[in-house]
Coordinates of C-alpha atoms in Angstrom, one line a residue:
X19 CA 17.4 21.3 28.7
X20 CA 15.4 23.9 30.6
X21 CA 17.0 26.6 28.6
X22 CA 16.1 25.0 25.3
X23 CA 12.5 24.4 26.4
X24 CA 12.3 28.0 27.4
X25 CA 13.5 29.2 24.0
X26 CA 10.7 27.0 22.4
X27 CA 8.0 27.8 24.9
X28 CA 5.8 29.9 22.5
X29 CA 6.0 27.1 19.8
X30 CA 5.2 24.4 22.5
X31 CA 2.3 26.4 23.7
X32 CA 0.8 27.1 20.3
X33 CA 1.2 23.6 19.1
X34 CA -0.5 22.2 22.2
X35 CA -3.4 24.6 21.7
X36 CA -3.8 23.3 18.2
X37 CA -3.8 19.8 19.4
X38 CA -6.7 20.2 21.8
X39 CA -8.6 22.5 19.5
X40 CA -10.6 19.6 18.0
X41 CA -11.8 18.5 21.4
X42 CA -13.1 22.1 22.1
X43 CA -15.2 21.7 18.9
X44 CA -16.2 18.1 19.5
X45 CA -15.9 16.9 23.1
X46 CA -16.1 13.3 21.9
X47 CA -12.4 13.7 20.7
X48 CA -11.3 14.5 24.1
X49 CA -9.4 11.3 24.8
X50 CA -7.8 11.2 21.3
X51 CA -6.6 14.8 21.7
X52 CA -5.4 14.1 25.2
X53 CA -3.4 11.2 24.0
X54 CA -1.8 13.2 21.1
X55 CA -1.0 16.0 23.6
X56 CA 0.8 13.6 25.9
X57 CA 2.6 12.1 22.9
X58 CA 3.6 15.6 21.8
X59 CA 5.2 16.5 25.0
X60 CA 6.9 13.2 25.4
X61 CA 8.4 13.5 22.0
X62 CA 9.6 17.1 22.6
X63 CA 11.2 16.2 26.0
X64 CA 12.9 13.2 24.5
X65 CA 14.4 15.1 21.5
X66 CA 15.6 17.9 23.8
X67 CA 17.0 15.5 26.3
X68 CA 19.6 14.6 23.6
X69 CA 22.4 17.1 24.0
X70 CA 23.2 16.9 20.2
X71 CA 19.7 18.3 19.4
X72 CA 20.0 21.0 21.9
X73 CA 23.3 22.3 20.6
X74 CA 23.6 21.4 16.9
X75 CA 20.4 20.1 15.4
X76 CA 18.8 21.6 12.3
X77 CA 16.3 24.3 13.4
X78 CA 14.0 23.2 10.5
X79 CA 14.2 19.7 11.7
X80 CA 13.2 20.7 15.2
X81 CA 10.6 23.1 14.0
X82 CA 8.9 20.2 12.1
X83 CA 8.8 18.2 15.3
X84 CA 6.4 20.8 16.9
X85 CA 3.8 20.4 14.1
X86 CA 3.6 16.7 13.5
X87 CA 1.0 16.0 16.4
X88 CA -1.0 19.2 15.8
X89 CA -1.4 18.2 12.1
X90 CA -2.4 14.7 13.2
X91 CA -5.0 16.1 15.6
X92 CA -6.6 18.3 12.8
X93 CA -6.5 15.3 10.5
X94 CA -8.4 13.3 13.1
X95 CA -11.0 15.9 13.4
X96 CA -11.4 16.2 9.6
X97 CA -11.8 12.4 9.3
X98 CA -14.5 12.4 12.1
X99 CA -16.5 15.1 10.2
X100 CA -16.2 13.1 7.0
X101 CA -17.3 9.9 8.5
X102 CA -20.5 11.6 9.8
X103 CA -21.5 12.3 6.3
X104 CA -22.4 8.6 5.6
X105 CA -21.3 6.6 2.8
X106 CA -20.0 9.5 0.7
X107 CA -18.0 10.6 3.7
X108 CA -16.1 7.2 3.8
X109 CA -14.7 8.0 0.4
X110 CA -13.7 11.4 1.5
X111 CA -12.1 9.9 4.6
X112 CA -9.7 7.8 2.3
X113 CA -8.9 10.8 0.2
X114 CA -8.1 12.9 3.3
X115 CA -5.9 10.1 4.8
X116 CA -4.0 9.4 1.7
X117 CA -3.4 13.1 0.9
X118 CA -2.5 13.9 4.5
X119 CA 0.1 11.1 4.8
X120 CA 1.5 12.1 1.3
X121 CA 2.0 15.7 2.3
X122 CA 3.6 14.4 5.6
X123 CA 6.0 12.2 3.8
X124 CA 6.7 15.1 1.3
X125 CA 7.5 17.4 4.2
X126 CA 9.7 15.0 6.3
X127 CA 11.4 13.8 3.1
X128 CA 12.4 17.4 2.3
X129 CA 13.9 17.9 5.9
X130 CA 15.4 14.4 6.2
X131 CA 18.9 15.4 4.7
X132 CA 19.1 18.3 7.2
X133 CA 18.6 16.1 10.3
X134 CA 22.0 15.9 12.0
X135 CA 23.3 12.7 13.8
X136 CA 21.3 12.0 17.1
X137 CA 19.5 9.4 19.0
X138 CA 15.9 10.5 18.8
X139 CA 15.1 11.7 15.3
X140 CA 15.8 10.3 11.8
X141 CA 16.8 6.7 10.6
X142 CA 18.2 5.4 14.0
X143 CA 19.8 2.1 13.2
X144 CA 23.2 0.9 14.6
X145 CA 25.0 1.7 11.2
X146 CA 23.9 5.3 11.0
X147 CA 24.5 5.9 14.8
X148 CA 28.0 4.4 14.4
X149 CA 29.1 6.4 11.5
X150 CA 28.4 10.1 10.7
X151 CA 29.2 9.4 7.0
X152 CA 26.6 6.6 7.0
X153 CA 24.2 8.9 8.7
X154 CA 24.5 11.6 6.2
X155 CA 24.4 9.3 3.0
X156 CA 21.4 7.4 4.5
X157 CA 19.4 10.5 5.2
X158 CA 20.1 12.0 1.8
X159 CA 18.8 8.8 0.3
X160 CA 15.9 8.5 2.8
X161 CA 14.8 12.0 1.8
X162 CA 14.3 11.0 -1.8
X163 CA 12.5 7.8 -0.7
X164 CA 10.1 9.6 1.6
X165 CA 9.3 12.1 -1.2
X166 CA 8.6 9.2 -3.5
X167 CA 6.5 7.5 -0.9
X168 CA 4.5 10.7 -0.3
X169 CA 3.8 11.0 -4.0
X170 CA 2.6 7.3 -4.1
X171 CA 0.3 8.0 -1.1
X172 CA -1.3 10.9 -2.9
X173 CA -1.7 9.0 -6.1
X174 CA -3.3 6.1 -4.3
X175 CA -6.1 8.4 -3.3
X176 CA -7.2 8.4 -6.9
X177 CA -7.3 4.6 -7.3
X178 CA -10.2 2.1 -6.6
X179 CA -10.4 1.2 -2.9
X180 CA -8.7 -2.3 -3.2
X181 CA -5.7 -0.8 -5.0
X182 CA -5.7 2.3 -2.9
X183 CA -5.1 0.2 0.3
X184 CA -2.3 -1.9 -1.4
X185 CA -0.4 1.2 -2.8
X186 CA -0.9 3.2 0.5
X187 CA 0.4 0.4 2.7
X188 CA 3.2 -0.3 0.2
X189 CA 4.3 3.4 0.4
X190 CA 4.5 3.3 4.2
X191 CA 6.6 0.1 4.1
X192 CA 8.7 1.6 1.3
X193 CA 9.5 4.6 3.5
X194 CA 10.2 2.5 6.6
X195 CA 12.3 -0.3 5.2
X196 CA 14.3 0.9 2.2
X197 CA 16.4 3.6 4.0
X198 CA 17.4 0.9 6.6
X199 CA 18.5 -1.5 3.8
X200 CA 20.4 1.3 2.2
X201 CA 22.2 2.1 5.5
X202 CA 23.3 -1.6 5.8
X203 CA 24.6 -1.7 2.2
X204 CA 26.5 1.5 2.8
X205 CA 28.0 -0.1 5.9
X206 CA 29.1 -3.1 3.9
X207 CA 30.5 -1.0 1.1
X208 CA 32.4 1.4 3.5
X209 CA 33.6 -0.7 6.4
X210 CA 36.3 1.9 7.2
X211 CA 33.4 4.4 8.2
X212 CA 32.0 1.9 10.6
X213 CA 33.1 3.4 13.9
X214 CA 33.6 7.1 13.4
X215 CA 31.3 8.5 16.1
X216 CA 30.0 7.1 19.4
X217 CA 26.9 9.2 20.5
X218 CA 26.8 9.1 24.3
X219 CA 23.5 8.2 26.0
X220 CA 23.5 9.1 29.7
X221 CA 22.1 6.7 32.2
X222 CA 19.0 8.8 32.6
X223 CA 18.4 8.7 28.8
X224 CA 18.7 5.0 28.9
X225 CA 16.3 4.6 31.8
X226 CA 13.9 6.9 30.1
X227 CA 14.0 4.7 26.9
X228 CA 13.5 1.6 28.9
X229 CA 10.5 3.1 30.8
X230 CA 8.9 4.3 27.4
X231 CA 9.4 0.9 25.8
X232 CA 7.8 -0.8 28.8
X233 CA 5.0 1.7 28.8
X234 CA 4.3 1.1 25.0
X235 CA 4.4 -2.6 25.5
X236 CA 1.8 -2.4 28.4
X237 CA -0.3 0.1 26.3
X238 CA -0.3 -2.4 23.3
X239 CA -1.1 -5.3 25.7
X240 CA -4.1 -3.5 27.2
X241 CA -5.3 -2.2 23.9
X242 CA -5.4 -5.8 22.3
X243 CA -8.1 -6.8 25.0
X244 CA -9.6 -3.5 26.1
X245 CA -13.2 -2.4 25.8
X246 CA -16.7 -3.3 26.6
X247 CA -20.2 -2.4 25.5
X248 CA -23.3 -2.7 27.8
X249 CA -26.8 -2.0 26.4
X250 CA -28.8 -0.2 29.1
X251 CA -32.6 0.1 28.5
X252 CA -34.3 3.3 29.6
X253 CA -37.9 4.4 29.4
X254 CA -37.7 6.2 26.1
X255 CA -34.3 5.0 24.8
X256 CA -31.5 2.6 24.9
X257 CA -27.9 3.5 25.5
X258 CA -24.8 1.6 24.7
X259 CA -22.4 2.4 27.5
X260 CA -18.9 1.8 26.0
X261 CA -15.5 1.8 27.6
X262 CA -12.6 3.1 25.6
X263 CA -15.1 4.5 23.1
X264 CA -18.0 6.9 23.0
X265 CA -21.5 6.0 24.2
X266 CA -24.5 5.9 21.9
X267 CA -28.1 6.7 22.8
X268 CA -31.0 5.5 20.5
X269 CA -34.5 6.6 21.0
X270 CA -37.1 3.8 20.7
X271 CA -39.2 6.1 18.3
X272 CA -36.3 6.2 15.8
X273 CA -36.1 2.5 15.4
X274 CA -37.7 1.6 12.2
X275 CA -36.9 -2.2 12.4
X276 CA -35.0 -4.8 14.4
X277 CA -33.8 -8.4 13.5
X278 CA -31.7 -11.1 15.1
X279 CA -29.0 -12.4 12.8
X280 CA -27.1 -15.6 13.5
X281 CA -23.3 -15.8 12.7
X282 CA -24.1 -17.7 9.5
X283 CA -26.4 -14.8 8.4
X284 CA -24.1 -11.9 9.4
X285 CA -22.0 -10.3 6.8
X286 CA -18.4 -9.6 7.4
X287 CA -17.7 -6.5 9.4
X288 CA -15.9 -4.7 6.5
X289 CA -13.6 -1.9 6.8
X290 CA -13.3 0.1 10.0
X291 CA -13.4 3.8 9.1
X292 CA -13.4 5.3 12.5
X293 CA -13.3 3.3 15.8
X294 CA -11.8 0.8 18.0
X295 CA -10.8 -2.7 16.9
X296 CA -8.9 -5.4 18.9
X297 CA -9.1 -9.0 19.9
X298 CA -12.1 -8.4 22.1
X299 CA -14.3 -5.6 20.6
X300 CA -15.3 -3.9 17.3
X301 CA -16.7 -0.4 18.1
X302 CA -17.3 2.6 15.9
X303 CA -18.1 3.3 12.2
X304 CA -17.6 0.5 9.7
X305 CA -18.5 0.1 6.0
X306 CA -19.4 -3.1 4.1
X307 CA -21.5 -4.0 0.9
X308 CA -24.5 -5.1 2.9
X309 CA -24.9 -2.0 5.1
X310 CA -22.8 0.7 3.5
X311 CA -21.6 3.0 6.3
X312 CA -23.0 1.7 9.7
X313 CA -22.2 1.8 13.4
X314 CA -21.1 -1.3 15.3
X315 CA -20.7 -2.3 19.0
X316 CA -19.9 -6.0 19.0
X317 CA -17.9 -8.5 21.0
X318 CA -15.7 -11.0 19.0
X319 CA -16.6 -13.8 21.2
X320 CA -20.2 -13.8 19.8
X321 CA -21.1 -14.2 16.1
X322 CA -24.8 -13.5 16.5
X323 CA -25.9 -9.9 16.4
X324 CA -29.0 -7.7 16.9
X325 CA -29.4 -5.4 13.8
X326 CA -31.3 -2.1 14.1
X327 CA -32.4 0.3 11.4
X328 CA -32.3 3.7 13.1
X329 CA -33.7 6.5 10.9
X330 CA -32.1 4.9 7.9
X331 CA -28.9 4.1 9.6
X332 CA -27.9 0.6 10.4
X333 CA -26.6 -0.2 14.0
X334 CA -25.2 -3.7 14.9
X335 CA -25.0 -4.8 18.6
X336 CA -24.4 -7.9 20.5
X337 CA -23.3 -9.2 23.9
X338 CA -20.3 -11.2 25.1
X339 CA -22.3 -14.5 24.4
X340 CA -25.3 -15.8 22.4
X341 CA -27.4 -15.8 25.6
X342 CA -26.6 -12.1 26.3
X343 CA -27.4 -11.2 22.7
X344 CA -30.7 -13.0 22.7
X345 CA -31.6 -11.1 26.0
X346 CA -30.8 -7.8 24.3
X347 CA -33.1 -8.7 21.3
X348 CA -35.9 -9.9 23.5
X349 CA -35.7 -6.9 25.7
X350 CA -35.6 -4.6 22.9
X351 CA -38.5 -6.1 21.0
X352 CA -40.6 -6.1 24.3
X353 CA -40.0 -2.3 24.7
X354 CA -40.9 -1.6 21.0
X355 CA -44.1 -3.7 21.3
X356 CA -45.1 -1.6 24.3
X357 CA -45.1 1.6 22.3

């Protein structure tokens, strides 16, 4: 594997630099870029750990591997820039996302038939791994499905929001499920091809796969309950100190109005366009009919919120409980009354 990595060191270096480029322009993207960079290296190492990829894999398929994460990083930066443009930027965000996914599916669909049988890339179900004939037939078919899904993603960008989301999600499901169904049907129709090839996986590869699986499960479990947001009052401004998300500082002079809204009065959060959402917190940029594009730092455990109008922009805050939220409101109104 060292020899293979050395052969691709230039690609790996350039692709890594492209991944971190958005963080150089906007440091608030540092953690997102760091995560993509780590995922990029893990994917490359896993792919080249498979002997079949080192010795006989399609060069075009391997080349595509190096640019998936860099393109994702640039897409993330473009979405962030669009979100900062307010309500108009929200629409641009959806357009960028749909077209980007569409182009990704088109590119992968074009290279899908060229991917040779392996354990790390392509449609890796037991029927394709057990039969090279099944693998080849499935990937020829999957290439067409992914191209169709890519076109649907791009078309969805031109539809109204509700229809856009339905078509976009349906496209992703189509690309993920239909090739697997086709592989199973091929296996049933060609049982004689059911055990042509047995791709060997070394103990080290199996252990690496288990460790990655455990790591993913731990990450998902933590991500579901991670995050906090503490409102800290300073002399001239308040700061929302957030974990797992970027902080926000608001000058008292920029606050045009503040109100306390109970759970019955609060509109639904709406669509998260950029941010963190899990079982504990909602943080980032959201959009709904009541506020348009707005910023939110709220706990799911409390329905009451403090709503601020900051230089024409809406900011929604709360604490873990009703008492905490009332304390934020009282402290803030006291600070504003002093000015």
